[in-house]
PDB file of C-alpha atoms and ligand atoms in Angstrom:
ATOM      1  CA  MET A   1     -14.010  18.771 -26.009  1.00 98.00           C
ATOM      2  CA  ARG A   2     -10.607  20.342 -25.713  1.00 98.00           C
ATOM      3  CA  ILE A   3      -7.904  19.024 -23.366  1.00 98.00           C
ATOM      4  CA  ASP A   4      -4.678  20.949 -22.713  1.00 99.00           C
ATOM      5  CA  ILE A   5      -1.815  19.235 -20.925  1.00 98.00           C
ATOM      6  CA  ILE A   6       1.083  21.016 -19.224  1.00 98.00           C
ATOM      7  CA  THR A   7       4.167  18.788 -19.012  1.00 98.00           C
ATOM      8  CA  VAL A   8       7.947  18.766 -18.861  1.00 97.00           C
ATOM      9  CA  LEU A   9       7.928  15.640 -21.057  1.00 97.00           C
ATOM     10  CA  PRO A  10       5.729  16.345 -24.097  1.00 98.00           C
ATOM     11  CA  GLU A  11       7.477  13.515 -25.991  1.00 98.00           C
ATOM     12  CA  LEU A  12       5.887  11.046 -23.601  1.00 97.00           C
ATOM     13  CA  LEU A  13       2.450  12.168 -24.779  1.00 98.00           C
ATOM     14  CA  GLU A  14       3.061  12.022 -28.519  1.00 96.00           C
ATOM     15  CA  SER A  15       1.938   8.470 -29.180  1.00 97.00           C
ATOM     16  CA  PRO A  16      -0.954   7.727 -26.800  1.00 97.00           C
ATOM     17  CA  PHE A  17      -3.488   9.871 -28.668  1.00 97.00           C
ATOM     18  CA  SER A  18      -2.315   9.027 -32.192  1.00 97.00           C
ATOM     19  CA  HIS A  19      -3.942   5.629 -32.565  1.00 96.00           C
ATOM     20  CA  SER A  20      -7.219   3.826 -32.700  1.00 95.00           C
ATOM     21  CA  ILE A  21     -10.162   5.455 -30.937  1.00 95.00           C
ATOM     22  CA  MET A  22      -8.267   8.568 -29.761  1.00 96.00           C
ATOM     23  CA  LYS A  23      -7.039   9.174 -33.286  1.00 97.00           C
ATOM     24  CA  ARG A  24     -10.549   8.824 -34.686  1.00 96.00           C
ATOM     25  CA  ALA A  25     -12.039  11.112 -32.019  1.00 97.00           C
ATOM     26  CA  GLN A  26      -9.645  13.849 -33.113  1.00 97.00           C
ATOM     27  CA  GLN A  27     -10.179  13.233 -36.826  1.00 97.00           C
ATOM     28  CA  LYS A  28     -13.927  13.534 -36.268  1.00 97.00           C
ATOM     29  CA  GLY A  29     -13.331  16.879 -34.542  1.00 97.00           C
ATOM     30  CA  LEU A  30     -14.862  15.634 -31.281  1.00 97.00           C
ATOM     31  CA  LEU A  31     -11.634  15.827 -29.263  1.00 98.00           C
ATOM     32  CA  GLU A  32      -8.671  18.184 -29.374  1.00 98.00           C
ATOM     33  CA  VAL A  33      -5.552  17.466 -27.313  1.00 98.00           C
ATOM     34  CA  TYR A  34      -2.698  19.953 -26.978  1.00 98.00           C
ATOM     35  CA  THR A  35       0.484  19.535 -24.974  1.00 98.00           C
ATOM     36  CA  HIS A  36       2.374  22.530 -23.631  1.00 98.00           C
ATOM     37  CA  HIS A  37       6.030  22.248 -22.764  1.00 98.00           C
ATOM     38  CA  LEU A  38       6.532  23.767 -19.337  1.00 98.00           C
ATOM     39  CA  ARG A  39      10.172  24.453 -20.174  1.00 98.00           C
ATOM     40  CA  ASP A  40       8.994  27.084 -22.676  1.00 98.00           C
ATOM     41  CA  PHE A  41       7.965  29.051 -19.564  1.00 98.00           C
ATOM     42  CA  GLY A  42      11.122  28.215 -17.582  1.00 98.00           C
ATOM     43  CA  LEU A  43      13.286  30.848 -15.946  1.00 98.00           C
ATOM     44  CA  GLY A  44      16.622  32.196 -17.149  1.00 98.00           C
ATOM     45  CA  LYS A  45      19.091  30.885 -19.679  1.00 98.00           C
ATOM     46  CA  HIS A  46      18.509  27.302 -18.589  1.00 97.00           C
ATOM     47  CA  ARG A  47      14.730  27.648 -18.596  1.00 98.00           C
ATOM     48  CA  GLN A  48      14.637  26.374 -15.056  1.00 98.00           C
ATOM     49  CA  VAL A  49      11.368  24.832 -13.891  1.00 98.00           C
ATOM     50  CA  ASP A  50      12.332  23.260 -10.549  1.00 97.00           C
ATOM     51  CA  ASP A  51      14.342  24.180  -7.475  1.00 97.00           C
ATOM     52  CA  TYR A  52      15.373  23.016  -3.997  1.00 97.00           C
ATOM     53  CA  GLN A  53      12.637  23.010  -1.419  1.00 96.00           C
ATOM     54  CA  PHE A  54      12.469  25.564   1.378  1.00 97.00           C
ATOM     55  CA  GLY A  55      13.232  23.999   4.731  1.00 97.00           C
ATOM     56  CA  GLY A  56      15.632  21.503   3.189  1.00 96.00           C
ATOM     57  CA  GLY A  57      15.193  17.926   2.091  1.00 94.00           C
ATOM     58  CA  ALA A  58      16.029  15.818  -0.916  1.00 94.00           C
ATOM     59  CA  GLY A  59      14.309  16.266  -4.247  1.00 93.00           C
ATOM     60  CA  LEU A  60      13.430  19.196  -6.451  1.00 96.00           C
ATOM     61  CA  VAL A  61      10.091  20.965  -6.424  1.00 97.00           C
ATOM     62  CA  MET A  62       8.414  22.436  -9.499  1.00 98.00           C
ATOM     63  CA  MET A  63       8.477  26.222  -9.199  1.00 98.00           C
ATOM     64  CA  ILE A  64       5.369  28.361  -9.140  1.00 98.00           C
ATOM     65  CA  GLU A  65       6.412  30.953 -11.714  1.00 98.00           C
ATOM     66  CA  PRO A  66       6.691  28.863 -14.911  1.00 98.00           C
ATOM     67  CA  ILE A  67       3.475  26.981 -14.116  1.00 98.00           C
ATOM     68  CA  SER A  68       1.636  30.200 -13.259  1.00 98.00           C
ATOM     69  CA  LYS A  69       2.747  31.819 -16.521  1.00 98.00           C
ATOM     70  CA  CYS A  70       1.725  28.803 -18.560  1.00 98.00           C
ATOM     71  CA  ILE A  71      -1.685  28.453 -16.884  1.00 98.00           C
ATOM     72  CA  GLU A  72      -2.449  32.167 -17.157  1.00 98.00           C
ATOM     73  CA  GLN A  73      -1.521  32.288 -20.811  1.00 98.00           C
ATOM     74  CA  LEU A  74      -3.876  29.391 -21.508  1.00 98.00           C
ATOM     75  CA  GLN A  75      -6.613  30.957 -19.377  1.00 98.00           C
ATOM     76  CA  SER A  76      -6.319  34.194 -21.371  1.00 98.00           C
ATOM     77  CA  GLU A  77      -7.358  32.207 -24.445  1.00 98.00           C
ATOM     78  CA  ARG A  78     -10.295  30.255 -22.973  1.00 98.00           C
ATOM     79  CA  ALA A  79     -12.057  29.419 -19.719  1.00 98.00           C
ATOM     80  CA  TYR A  80     -11.384  25.982 -18.233  1.00 99.00           C
ATOM     81  CA  ASP A  81     -14.083  23.904 -16.572  1.00 98.00           C
ATOM     82  CA  GLU A  82     -11.449  22.164 -14.467  1.00 98.00           C
ATOM     83  CA  ILE A  83      -7.728  22.499 -13.838  1.00 99.00           C
ATOM     84  CA  ILE A  84      -6.690  19.017 -12.787  1.00 99.00           C
ATOM     85  CA  PHE A  85      -3.413  18.208 -11.083  1.00 98.00           C
ATOM     86  CA  LEU A  86      -2.276  14.599 -11.550  1.00 98.00           C
ATOM     87  CA  THR A  87      -0.764  13.475  -8.280  1.00 97.00           C
ATOM     88  CA  PRO A  88      -0.539  10.245  -6.246  1.00 96.00           C
ATOM     89  CA  ASP A  89      -2.208  12.031  -3.297  1.00 96.00           C
ATOM     90  CA  GLY A  90      -5.228  13.065  -5.370  1.00 97.00           C
ATOM     91  CA  LYS A  91      -8.703  11.542  -5.379  1.00 98.00           C
ATOM     92  CA  ARG A  92      -8.670   8.020  -6.767  1.00 98.00           C
ATOM     93  CA  TYR A  93      -9.871   8.013 -10.371  1.00 98.00           C
ATOM     94  CA  ASN A  94     -12.742   5.791 -11.497  1.00 97.00           C
ATOM     95  CA  GLN A  95     -15.363   5.426 -14.237  1.00 95.00           C
ATOM     96  CA  SER A  96     -17.786   7.722 -12.470  1.00 96.00           C
ATOM     97  CA  ILE A  97     -15.259  10.601 -12.539  1.00 98.00           C
ATOM     98  CA  ALA A  98     -14.501   9.811 -16.195  1.00 97.00           C
ATOM     99  CA  ASN A  99     -18.223  10.029 -16.992  1.00 96.00           C
ATOM    100  CA  GLN A 100     -18.522  13.410 -15.272  1.00 97.00           C
ATOM    101  CA  LEU A 101     -15.417  14.839 -16.963  1.00 98.00           C
ATOM    102  CA  SER A 102     -16.595  13.663 -20.408  1.00 97.00           C
ATOM    103  CA  LEU A 103     -19.421  16.230 -20.155  1.00 96.00           C
ATOM    104  CA  LYS A 104     -17.009  19.182 -19.841  1.00 97.00           C
ATOM    105  CA  GLY A 105     -15.868  21.497 -22.612  1.00 98.00           C
ATOM    106  CA  ASN A 106     -12.310  22.525 -21.696  1.00 98.00           C
ATOM    107  CA  LEU A 107      -9.999  20.661 -19.351  1.00 99.00           C
ATOM    108  CA  LEU A 108      -6.493  21.610 -18.324  1.00 99.00           C
ATOM    109  CA  LEU A 109      -4.281  18.805 -16.997  1.00 99.00           C
ATOM    110  CA  LEU A 110      -1.132  19.551 -15.053  1.00 98.00           C
ATOM    111  CA  CYS A 111       1.467  16.798 -14.771  1.00 98.00           C
ATOM    112  CA  GLY A 112       3.562  16.747 -11.616  1.00 93.00           C
ATOM    113  CA  HIS A 113       7.188  15.638 -11.396  1.00 89.00           C
ATOM    114  CA  TYR A 114      10.064  15.438  -8.942  1.00 81.00           C
ATOM    115  CA  LYS A 115       9.046  15.886  -5.315  1.00 88.00           C
ATOM    116  CA  GLY A 116       5.870  17.708  -6.255  1.00 92.00           C
ATOM    117  CA  ILE A 117       4.837  21.230  -7.133  1.00 97.00           C
ATOM    118  CA  ASP A 118       4.862  24.392  -5.079  1.00 98.00           C
ATOM    119  CA  GLU A 119       1.764  24.125  -2.893  1.00 98.00           C
ATOM    120  CA  ARG A 120       0.574  27.592  -3.927  1.00 98.00           C
ATOM    121  CA  ILE A 121      -0.180  26.263  -7.434  1.00 98.00           C
ATOM    122  CA  ARG A 122      -2.535  23.757  -5.885  1.00 98.00           C
ATOM    123  CA  GLU A 123      -4.154  26.403  -3.709  1.00 98.00           C
ATOM    124  CA  GLN A 124      -4.490  29.119  -6.342  1.00 98.00           C
ATOM    125  CA  TYR A 125      -5.100  27.410  -9.678  1.00 98.00           C
ATOM    126  CA  VAL A 126      -5.939  23.722  -9.337  1.00 98.00           C
ATOM    127  CA  THR A 127      -9.642  22.829  -9.074  1.00 98.00           C
ATOM    128  CA  SER A 128      -9.287  19.075  -8.599  1.00 98.00           C
ATOM    129  CA  GLU A 129      -6.542  16.565  -7.903  1.00 98.00           C
ATOM    130  CA  ILE A 130      -6.596  13.051  -9.299  1.00 98.00           C
ATOM    131  CA  SER A 131      -4.562   9.879  -8.750  1.00 98.00           C
ATOM    132  CA  ILE A 132      -5.019   6.873 -11.038  1.00 98.00           C
ATOM    133  CA  GLY A 133      -4.232   4.298  -8.345  1.00 98.00           C
ATOM    134  CA  ASP A 134      -2.272   3.391  -5.259  1.00 97.00           C
ATOM    135  CA  TYR A 135       1.219   3.175  -6.721  1.00 96.00           C
ATOM    136  CA  VAL A 136       3.783   5.791  -7.626  1.00 95.00           C
ATOM    137  CA  LEU A 137       4.574   6.857 -11.194  1.00 97.00           C
ATOM    138  CA  SER A 138       7.632   8.916 -12.125  1.00 95.00           C
ATOM    139  CA  GLY A 139       5.379  11.710 -13.303  1.00 97.00           C
ATOM    140  CA  GLY A 140       1.807  12.615 -14.117  1.00 98.00           C
ATOM    141  CA  GLU A 141       2.116  12.091 -17.903  1.00 98.00           C
ATOM    142  CA  LEU A 142       1.008   8.469 -18.011  1.00 98.00           C
ATOM    143  CA  ALA A 143      -1.860   9.347 -15.678  1.00 98.00           C
ATOM    144  CA  ALA A 144      -2.839  12.227 -18.000  1.00 98.00           C
ATOM    145  CA  ALA A 145      -2.849   9.769 -20.909  1.00 98.00           C
ATOM    146  CA  VAL A 146      -5.145   7.483 -18.917  1.00 98.00           C
ATOM    147  CA  LEU A 147      -7.548  10.365 -18.271  1.00 98.00           C
ATOM    148  CA  VAL A 148      -7.620  11.549 -21.883  1.00 98.00           C
ATOM    149  CA  ASP A 149      -8.246   8.034 -23.188  1.00 98.00           C
ATOM    150  CA  SER A 150     -10.930   7.127 -20.670  1.00 98.00           C
ATOM    151  CA  ILE A 151     -12.696  10.495 -21.051  1.00 98.00           C
ATOM    152  CA  GLY A 152     -12.279  10.782 -24.827  1.00 97.00           C
ATOM    153  CA  ARG A 153     -14.016   7.499 -25.565  1.00 96.00           C
ATOM    154  CA  LEU A 154     -17.078   8.669 -23.622  1.00 95.00           C
ATOM    155  CA  ILE A 155     -17.647  11.777 -25.746  1.00 95.00           C
ATOM    156  CA  PRO A 156     -20.873  11.249 -27.722  1.00 92.00           C
ATOM    157  CA  GLY A 157     -20.114  10.154 -31.276  1.00 93.00           C
ATOM    158  CA  VAL A 158     -16.602   8.871 -30.579  1.00 94.00           C
ATOM    159  CA  LEU A 159     -17.600   5.225 -30.259  1.00 93.00           C
ATOM    160  CA  ASN A 160     -19.831   3.445 -32.747  1.00 84.00           C
ATOM    161  CA  ASP A 161     -22.262   0.610 -31.914  1.00 68.00           C
ATOM    162  CA  GLU A 162     -19.603  -2.068 -32.007  1.00 61.00           C
ATOM    163  CA  THR A 163     -17.332  -0.309 -29.558  1.00 62.00           C
ATOM    164  CA  SER A 164     -20.124   1.117 -27.430  1.00 69.00           C
ATOM    165  CA  ALA A 165     -19.046   2.211 -23.986  1.00 68.00           C
ATOM    166  CA  LEU A 166     -22.280   0.862 -22.551  1.00 66.00           C
ATOM    167  CA  SER A 167     -20.977  -2.705 -22.567  1.00 66.00           C
ATOM    168  CA  ASP A 168     -17.671  -1.765 -20.906  1.00 75.00           C
ATOM    169  CA  SER A 169     -16.617  -3.191 -17.588  1.00 74.00           C
ATOM    170  CA  PHE A 170     -17.510  -0.732 -14.775  1.00 75.00           C
ATOM    171  CA  GLN A 171     -20.060   1.211 -16.799  1.00 71.00           C
ATOM    172  CA  ASP A 172     -22.862  -0.511 -14.853  1.00 78.00           C
ATOM    173  CA  ASP A 173     -20.609  -1.381 -11.909  1.00 85.00           C
ATOM    174  CA  LEU A 174     -20.149  -4.888 -13.295  1.00 93.00           C
ATOM    175  CA  LEU A 175     -17.128  -6.424 -14.973  1.00 95.00           C
ATOM    176  CA  ALA A 176     -17.655  -7.424 -18.594  1.00 94.00           C
ATOM    177  CA  PRO A 177     -18.690 -11.037 -19.392  1.00 96.00           C
ATOM    178  CA  PRO A 178     -16.387 -13.409 -21.316  1.00 97.00           C
ATOM    179  CA  VAL A 179     -16.377 -13.115 -25.111  1.00 97.00           C
ATOM    180  CA  TYR A 180     -15.444 -15.580 -27.872  1.00 98.00           C
ATOM    181  CA  THR A 181     -14.872 -15.593 -31.618  1.00 98.00           C
ATOM    182  CA  ARG A 182     -14.166 -18.209 -34.301  1.00 98.00           C
ATOM    183  CA  PRO A 183     -13.431 -21.072 -34.294  1.00 98.00           C
ATOM    184  CA  ALA A 184     -16.252 -22.539 -32.200  1.00 98.00           C
ATOM    185  CA  GLU A 185     -13.884 -25.327 -31.214  1.00 98.00           C
ATOM    186  CA  PHE A 186     -10.100 -25.201 -30.883  1.00 98.00           C
ATOM    187  CA  LYS A 187      -8.041 -28.158 -29.608  1.00 98.00           C
ATOM    188  CA  GLY A 188     -11.281 -29.515 -28.196  1.00 98.00           C
ATOM    189  CA  TRP A 189     -11.926 -26.274 -26.208  1.00 98.00           C
ATOM    190  CA  LYS A 190     -15.477 -25.240 -26.942  1.00 98.00           C
ATOM    191  CA  VAL A 191     -17.344 -21.974 -26.942  1.00 98.00           C
ATOM    192  CA  PRO A 192     -20.403 -22.099 -24.613  1.00 98.00           C
ATOM    193  CA  ASP A 193     -23.344 -23.583 -26.553  1.00 98.00           C
ATOM    194  CA  ILE A 194     -25.678 -20.749 -25.587  1.00 98.00           C
ATOM    195  CA  LEU A 195     -23.654 -18.238 -27.637  1.00 98.00           C
ATOM    196  CA  LEU A 196     -24.150 -20.356 -30.772  1.00 98.00           C
ATOM    197  CA  SER A 197     -27.879 -20.887 -30.153  1.00 98.00           C
ATOM    198  CA  GLY A 198     -29.071 -17.677 -31.814  1.00 97.00           C
ATOM    199  CA  HIS A 199     -31.445 -17.181 -28.889  1.00 98.00           C
ATOM    200  CA  GLU A 200     -30.972 -13.441 -28.248  1.00 97.00           C
ATOM    201  CA  ALA A 201     -32.845 -13.178 -24.933  1.00 98.00           C
ATOM    202  CA  LYS A 202     -31.107 -16.202 -23.433  1.00 98.00           C
ATOM    203  CA  ILE A 203     -27.728 -14.912 -24.572  1.00 98.00           C
ATOM    204  CA  GLN A 204     -28.367 -11.564 -22.849  1.00 96.00           C
ATOM    205  CA  GLU A 205     -29.398 -13.382 -19.683  1.00 98.00           C
ATOM    206  CA  TRP A 206     -26.278 -15.592 -19.813  1.00 98.00           C
ATOM    207  CA  ARG A 207     -24.033 -12.543 -20.297  1.00 97.00           C
ATOM    208  CA  TYR A 208     -25.580 -10.775 -17.338  1.00 96.00           C
ATOM    209  CA  GLU A 209     -25.165 -13.856 -15.119  1.00 98.00           C
ATOM    210  CA  GLN A 210     -21.543 -14.222 -16.198  1.00 98.00           C
ATOM    211  CA  ALA A 211     -20.857 -10.526 -15.552  1.00 96.00           C
ATOM    212  CA  LEU A 212     -22.383 -10.810 -12.103  1.00 97.00           C
ATOM    213  CA  LYS A 213     -20.479 -13.994 -11.274  1.00 98.00           C
ATOM    214  CA  ARG A 214     -17.193 -12.511 -12.484  1.00 97.00           C
ATOM    215  CA  THR A 215     -17.778  -9.396 -10.404  1.00 97.00           C
ATOM    216  CA  GLU A 216     -18.644 -11.427  -7.284  1.00 97.00           C
ATOM    217  CA  ASP A 217     -15.491 -13.529  -7.731  1.00 98.00           C
ATOM    218  CA  ARG A 218     -13.018 -10.801  -8.612  1.00 98.00           C
ATOM    219  CA  ARG A 219     -14.362  -7.467  -7.416  1.00 97.00           C
ATOM    220  CA  PRO A 220     -16.977  -7.957  -4.693  1.00 96.00           C
ATOM    221  CA  ASP A 221     -16.213  -4.381  -3.613  1.00 95.00           C
ATOM    222  CA  LEU A 222     -17.984  -3.115  -6.746  1.00 93.00           C
ATOM    223  CA  LEU A 223     -21.217  -4.756  -5.614  1.00 94.00           C
ATOM    224  CA  GLU A 224     -20.931  -3.445  -2.075  1.00 90.00           C
ATOM    225  CA  GLU A 225     -20.262   0.194  -2.984  1.00 64.00           C
ATOM    226  CA  LYS A 226     -23.923   0.990  -3.648  1.00 57.00           C
TER     227      LYS A 226
HETATM  228 CL1  6GU B 301      -1.602  11.061 -11.118  1.00 62.38          CL
HETATM  229  N1  6GU B 301       0.945  10.776 -10.593  1.00 62.38           N
HETATM  230  C1  6GU B 301       1.997  10.083 -10.123  1.00 62.38           C
HETATM  231  N2  6GU B 301       3.214  10.628 -10.187  1.00 62.38           N
HETATM  232  N3  6GU B 301       1.888   8.875  -9.594  1.00 62.38           N
HETATM  233  C2  6GU B 301       0.683   8.341  -9.573  1.00 62.38           C
HETATM  234  C3  6GU B 301      -0.450   8.998 -10.048  1.00 62.38           C
HETATM  235  C4  6GU B 301      -0.281  10.242 -10.545  1.00 62.38           C
HETATM  236  N4  6GU B 301      -1.519   8.209  -9.855  1.00 62.38           N
HETATM  237  C5  6GU B 301      -1.055   7.106  -9.288  1.00 62.38           C
HETATM  238  N5  6GU B 301       0.266   7.172  -9.109  1.00 62.38           N
END
């Protein structure tokens, strides 16, 4: 899978994909991530990318021309399955969307800033709009990082058995059960006996019960959605 990201803050996206699972996904050749600096497509001597909004009002709006140029240059090199605009008024992101996007070949992510982007970009180029939650970020970059990470780890071959996505919270609409490691007792606080029993079937049953209980307690909405 290839993911291109258009941003005015490429520096913000340098680290998130350079560690751990994202790093390994790229080293294995399963994921490619490229950032494109919108300012390289900016207008005039100052490489302007934003301007005052028509009709008045505070806050700058990202202009159509630099974004259009950048998108069209990228499109001339490959076809994109989706052009996704990261915006707080987009569709709320979840594991199901991550699963669907992990099956795509080429994704183009567009990070918003300031007051927003010229609406014509959304009408003419963007194929879907995503928000990562009901709060406001300064820009779409951190949201783009969230998408790349959550999608990248779902690409077949990225995770090994130990890190398998199948046991993740949300993957089966349940939160993950509690986990423990050595020592079996610390300051008198003990690990549940069942986990030390070696009884595989009972352990699986216990984990499922715990996952269900945790979901009922913390996220009953996940059980109701179906
Ligand atoms: Cl995708 N962008 C911004 N700026 N804020 C957000 C968001 C996106 N998702 C939640 N808040």
